[in-house]
Structures are given as C-alpha cells and as structure tokens.
GROMACS .gro file of C-alpha atoms in nm:
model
  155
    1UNK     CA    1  12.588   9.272  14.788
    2UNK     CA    2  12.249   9.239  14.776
    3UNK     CA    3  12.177   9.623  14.616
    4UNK     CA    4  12.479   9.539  14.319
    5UNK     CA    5  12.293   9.205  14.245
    6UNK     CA    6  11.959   9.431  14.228
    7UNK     CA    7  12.107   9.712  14.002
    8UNK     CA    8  12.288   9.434  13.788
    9UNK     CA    9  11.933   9.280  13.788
   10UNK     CA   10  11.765   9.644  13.643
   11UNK     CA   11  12.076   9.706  13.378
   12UNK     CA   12  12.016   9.336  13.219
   13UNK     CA   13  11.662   9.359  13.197
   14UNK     CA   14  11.687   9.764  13.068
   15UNK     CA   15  11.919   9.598  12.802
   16UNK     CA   16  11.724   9.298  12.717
   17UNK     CA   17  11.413   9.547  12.677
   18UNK     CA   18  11.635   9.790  12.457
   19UNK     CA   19  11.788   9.480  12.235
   20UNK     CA   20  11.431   9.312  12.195
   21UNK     CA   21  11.258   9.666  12.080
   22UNK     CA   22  11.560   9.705  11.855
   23UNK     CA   23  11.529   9.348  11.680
   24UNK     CA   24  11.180   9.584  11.561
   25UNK     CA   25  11.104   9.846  11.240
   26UNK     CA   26  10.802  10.072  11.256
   27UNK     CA   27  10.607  10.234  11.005
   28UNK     CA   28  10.324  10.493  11.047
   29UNK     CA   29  10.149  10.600  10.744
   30UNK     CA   30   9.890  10.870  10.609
   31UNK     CA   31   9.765  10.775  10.281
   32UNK     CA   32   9.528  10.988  10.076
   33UNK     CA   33   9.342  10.825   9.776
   34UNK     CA   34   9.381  10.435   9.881
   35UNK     CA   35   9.139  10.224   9.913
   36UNK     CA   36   9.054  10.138  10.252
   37UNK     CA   37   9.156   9.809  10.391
   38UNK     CA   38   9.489   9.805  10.178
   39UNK     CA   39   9.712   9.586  10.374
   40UNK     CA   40  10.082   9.735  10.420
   41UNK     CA   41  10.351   9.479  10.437
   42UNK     CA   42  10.757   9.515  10.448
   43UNK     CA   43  11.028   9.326  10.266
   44UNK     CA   44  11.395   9.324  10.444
   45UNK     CA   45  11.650   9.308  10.190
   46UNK     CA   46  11.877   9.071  10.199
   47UNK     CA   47  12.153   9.217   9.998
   48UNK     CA   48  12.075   9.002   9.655
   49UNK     CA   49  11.711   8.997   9.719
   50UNK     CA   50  11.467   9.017  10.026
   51UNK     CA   51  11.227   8.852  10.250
   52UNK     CA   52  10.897   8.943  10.239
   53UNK     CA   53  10.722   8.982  10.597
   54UNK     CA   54  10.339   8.882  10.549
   55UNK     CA   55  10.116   8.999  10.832
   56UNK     CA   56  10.005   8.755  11.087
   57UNK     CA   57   9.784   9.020  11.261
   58UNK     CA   58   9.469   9.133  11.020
   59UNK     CA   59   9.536   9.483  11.125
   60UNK     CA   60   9.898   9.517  11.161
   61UNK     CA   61   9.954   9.761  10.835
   62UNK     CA   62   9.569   9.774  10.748
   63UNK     CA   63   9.456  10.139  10.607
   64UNK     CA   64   9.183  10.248  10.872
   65UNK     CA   65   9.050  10.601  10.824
   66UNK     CA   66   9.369  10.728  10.619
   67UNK     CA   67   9.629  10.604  10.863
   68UNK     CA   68   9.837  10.265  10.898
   69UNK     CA   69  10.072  10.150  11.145
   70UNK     CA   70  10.268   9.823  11.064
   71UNK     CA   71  10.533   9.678  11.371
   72UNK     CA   72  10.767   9.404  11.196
   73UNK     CA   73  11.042   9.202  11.342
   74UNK     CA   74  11.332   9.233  11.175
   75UNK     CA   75  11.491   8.832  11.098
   76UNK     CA   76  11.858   8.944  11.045
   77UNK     CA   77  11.989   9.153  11.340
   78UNK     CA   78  12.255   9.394  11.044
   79UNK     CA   79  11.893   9.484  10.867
   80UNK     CA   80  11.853   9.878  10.805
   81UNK     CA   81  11.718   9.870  10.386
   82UNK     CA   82  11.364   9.806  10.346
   83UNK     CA   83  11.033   9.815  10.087
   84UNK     CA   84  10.692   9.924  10.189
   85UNK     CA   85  10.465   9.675   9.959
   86UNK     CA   86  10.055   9.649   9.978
   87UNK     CA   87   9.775   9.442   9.851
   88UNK     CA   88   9.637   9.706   9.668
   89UNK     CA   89   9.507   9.647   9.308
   90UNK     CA   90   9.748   9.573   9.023
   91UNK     CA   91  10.068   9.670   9.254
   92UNK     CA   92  10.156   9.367   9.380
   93UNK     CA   93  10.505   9.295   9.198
   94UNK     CA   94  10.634   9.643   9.080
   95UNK     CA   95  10.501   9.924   9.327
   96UNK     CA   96  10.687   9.956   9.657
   97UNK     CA   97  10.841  10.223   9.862
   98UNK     CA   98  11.231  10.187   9.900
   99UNK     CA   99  11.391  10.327  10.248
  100UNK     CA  100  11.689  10.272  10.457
  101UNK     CA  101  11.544  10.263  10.886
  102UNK     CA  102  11.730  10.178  11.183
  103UNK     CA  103  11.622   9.882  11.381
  104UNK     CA  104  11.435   9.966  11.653
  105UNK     CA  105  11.351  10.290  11.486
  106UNK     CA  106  10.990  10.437  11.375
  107UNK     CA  107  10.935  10.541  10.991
  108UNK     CA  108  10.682  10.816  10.899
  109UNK     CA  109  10.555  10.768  10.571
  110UNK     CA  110  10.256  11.007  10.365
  111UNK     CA  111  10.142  10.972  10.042
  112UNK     CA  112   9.885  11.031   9.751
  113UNK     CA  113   9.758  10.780   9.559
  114UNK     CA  114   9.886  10.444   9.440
  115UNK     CA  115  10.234  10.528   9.304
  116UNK     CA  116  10.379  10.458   9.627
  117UNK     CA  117  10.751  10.546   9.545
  118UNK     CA  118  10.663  10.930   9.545
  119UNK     CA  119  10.548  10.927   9.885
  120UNK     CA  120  10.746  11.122  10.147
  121UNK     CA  121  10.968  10.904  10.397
  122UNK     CA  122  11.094  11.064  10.746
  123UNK     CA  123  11.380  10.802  10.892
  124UNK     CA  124  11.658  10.893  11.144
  125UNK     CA  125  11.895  10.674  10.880
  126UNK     CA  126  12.170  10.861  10.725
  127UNK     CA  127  12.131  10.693  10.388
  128UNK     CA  128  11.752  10.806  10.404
  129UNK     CA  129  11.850  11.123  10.339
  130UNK     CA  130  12.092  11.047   9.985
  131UNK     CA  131  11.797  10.833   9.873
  132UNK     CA  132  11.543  11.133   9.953
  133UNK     CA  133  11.800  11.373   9.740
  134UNK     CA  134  11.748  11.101   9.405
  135UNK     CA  135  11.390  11.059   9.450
  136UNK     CA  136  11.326  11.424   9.419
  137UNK     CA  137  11.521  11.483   9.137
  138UNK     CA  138  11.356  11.191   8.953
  139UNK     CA  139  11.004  11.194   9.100
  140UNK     CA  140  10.814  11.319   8.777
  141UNK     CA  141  11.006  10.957   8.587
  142UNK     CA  142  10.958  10.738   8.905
  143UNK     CA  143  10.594  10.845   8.886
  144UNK     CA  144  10.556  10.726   8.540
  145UNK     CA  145  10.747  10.424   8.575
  146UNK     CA  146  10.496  10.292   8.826
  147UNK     CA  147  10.219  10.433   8.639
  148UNK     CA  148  10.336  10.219   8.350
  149UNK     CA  149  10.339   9.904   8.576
  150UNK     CA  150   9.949  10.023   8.693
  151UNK     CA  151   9.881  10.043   8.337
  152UNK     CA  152  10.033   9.720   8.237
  153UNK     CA  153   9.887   9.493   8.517
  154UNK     CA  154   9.574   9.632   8.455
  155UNK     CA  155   9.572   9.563   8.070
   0.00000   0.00000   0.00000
C-alpha cells in the first residue's frame, strides 16, 4: 500500500509540475540593430482584443548584448495567439510581432531592426506555420506599413 500511495504521490506532483510549466509562454530573442535595454513584453489575445502582460521583473524581456528572454504566465488556460510588443521608440501602439505558441512551449524569435513584424518566428504551433506562409509573401508591404507608423509617430 504504502509503494501505490508513493507512486500516486510522484504522478500528482509530475502532473502538477507539467500543468504549472504549461500555464507558461517563452520567448528567446536575437535582435540586431535595437537599442539596448528595449524591454520585450507580450499581449495574449483575447479573441476581440488582448491583455497586455507588463513586466514585473526589470529584466524579464530586457535586450542584453543582442539577446532577450521573456517567461510570461499565460491568464486564460485556452491561450495559444500572441504579440511580441517593446518600449522601443515610436513603436509603442502599431509595431508588434503576431504568432500563434503553445502554452508551455518556447518561441525563438530573430530580427533586424525595428520593424518587428518581419522578424523570423520558430513555434511548434501548427497555425505558426500558415501565418509564416502570409508573412513571406507580404513582407516587402508589412515592412512599409510599419515603417509608415515609425514615420508617423515620429513626425
């Protein structure tokens, strides 16, 4: 009795450890030609809008040497579609990266400069992939959409 009550004891906690991780997104990110110090943050969307997750740790999602890592609880337990936002300069309301993650999961992200939504996403999520397809085939007018917004905000 006592070695069923000790494996029962192993599976709950393995399961407990499992559910809390997945409650979690992660992104890692190599950025070339942002300012360092930007501050990464994520937005979970909601379905008719999103809530935006602002750091509580100063370096959770801070750029340090070119790299970033940003660990975010999720709030609703069905979220998988997310934005990458930042604090950099004049991008504040209009230049985000869009991608579908699994909970629990760990997003690779790289970039160039401050037109985030042409940076390269690596997810395990299914949907990552059909959003990958229409941001290649429209990078050159995603690029100058944002670069409009740059230009605008900084007007």
């Amino acid at each position: 009795m006592k070695n069923k009550t000790f494996y029962a004891a192993i599976l709950m906690a393995t399961l407990s450890i499992n559910i809390l991780h997945a409650q979690y997104i992660v992104v890692i990110g190599e950025v070339e030609n942002v300012k360092e110090g930007t501050t990464f943050y994520l937005m979970e969307s909601t379905g008719t809008g999103g809530t935006v997750f602002f750091n509580k740790d100063e370096n959770n999602g801070k750029l340090i040497n070119g790299r970033f890592l940003l660990k975010q609880k999720c709030r609703r337990a069905d979220s998988r579609h997310f934005s990458l936002h930042s604090d950099m300069e004049h991008t504040q309301r209009s230049i985000n990266l869009e991608f579908w993650a699994n909970q629990g999961d760990t997003v690779y992200v790289k970039g160039n400069g401050p037109l985030m939504g042409t940076w390269e996403v690596k997810s395990k999520a299914p949907e990552q992939k059909e959003l990958d397809a229409i941001r290649k085939t429209s990078v050159k007018e995603l690029a100058a959409n944002q670069q409009s917004f740059l230009d605008y905000e900084a007007y």
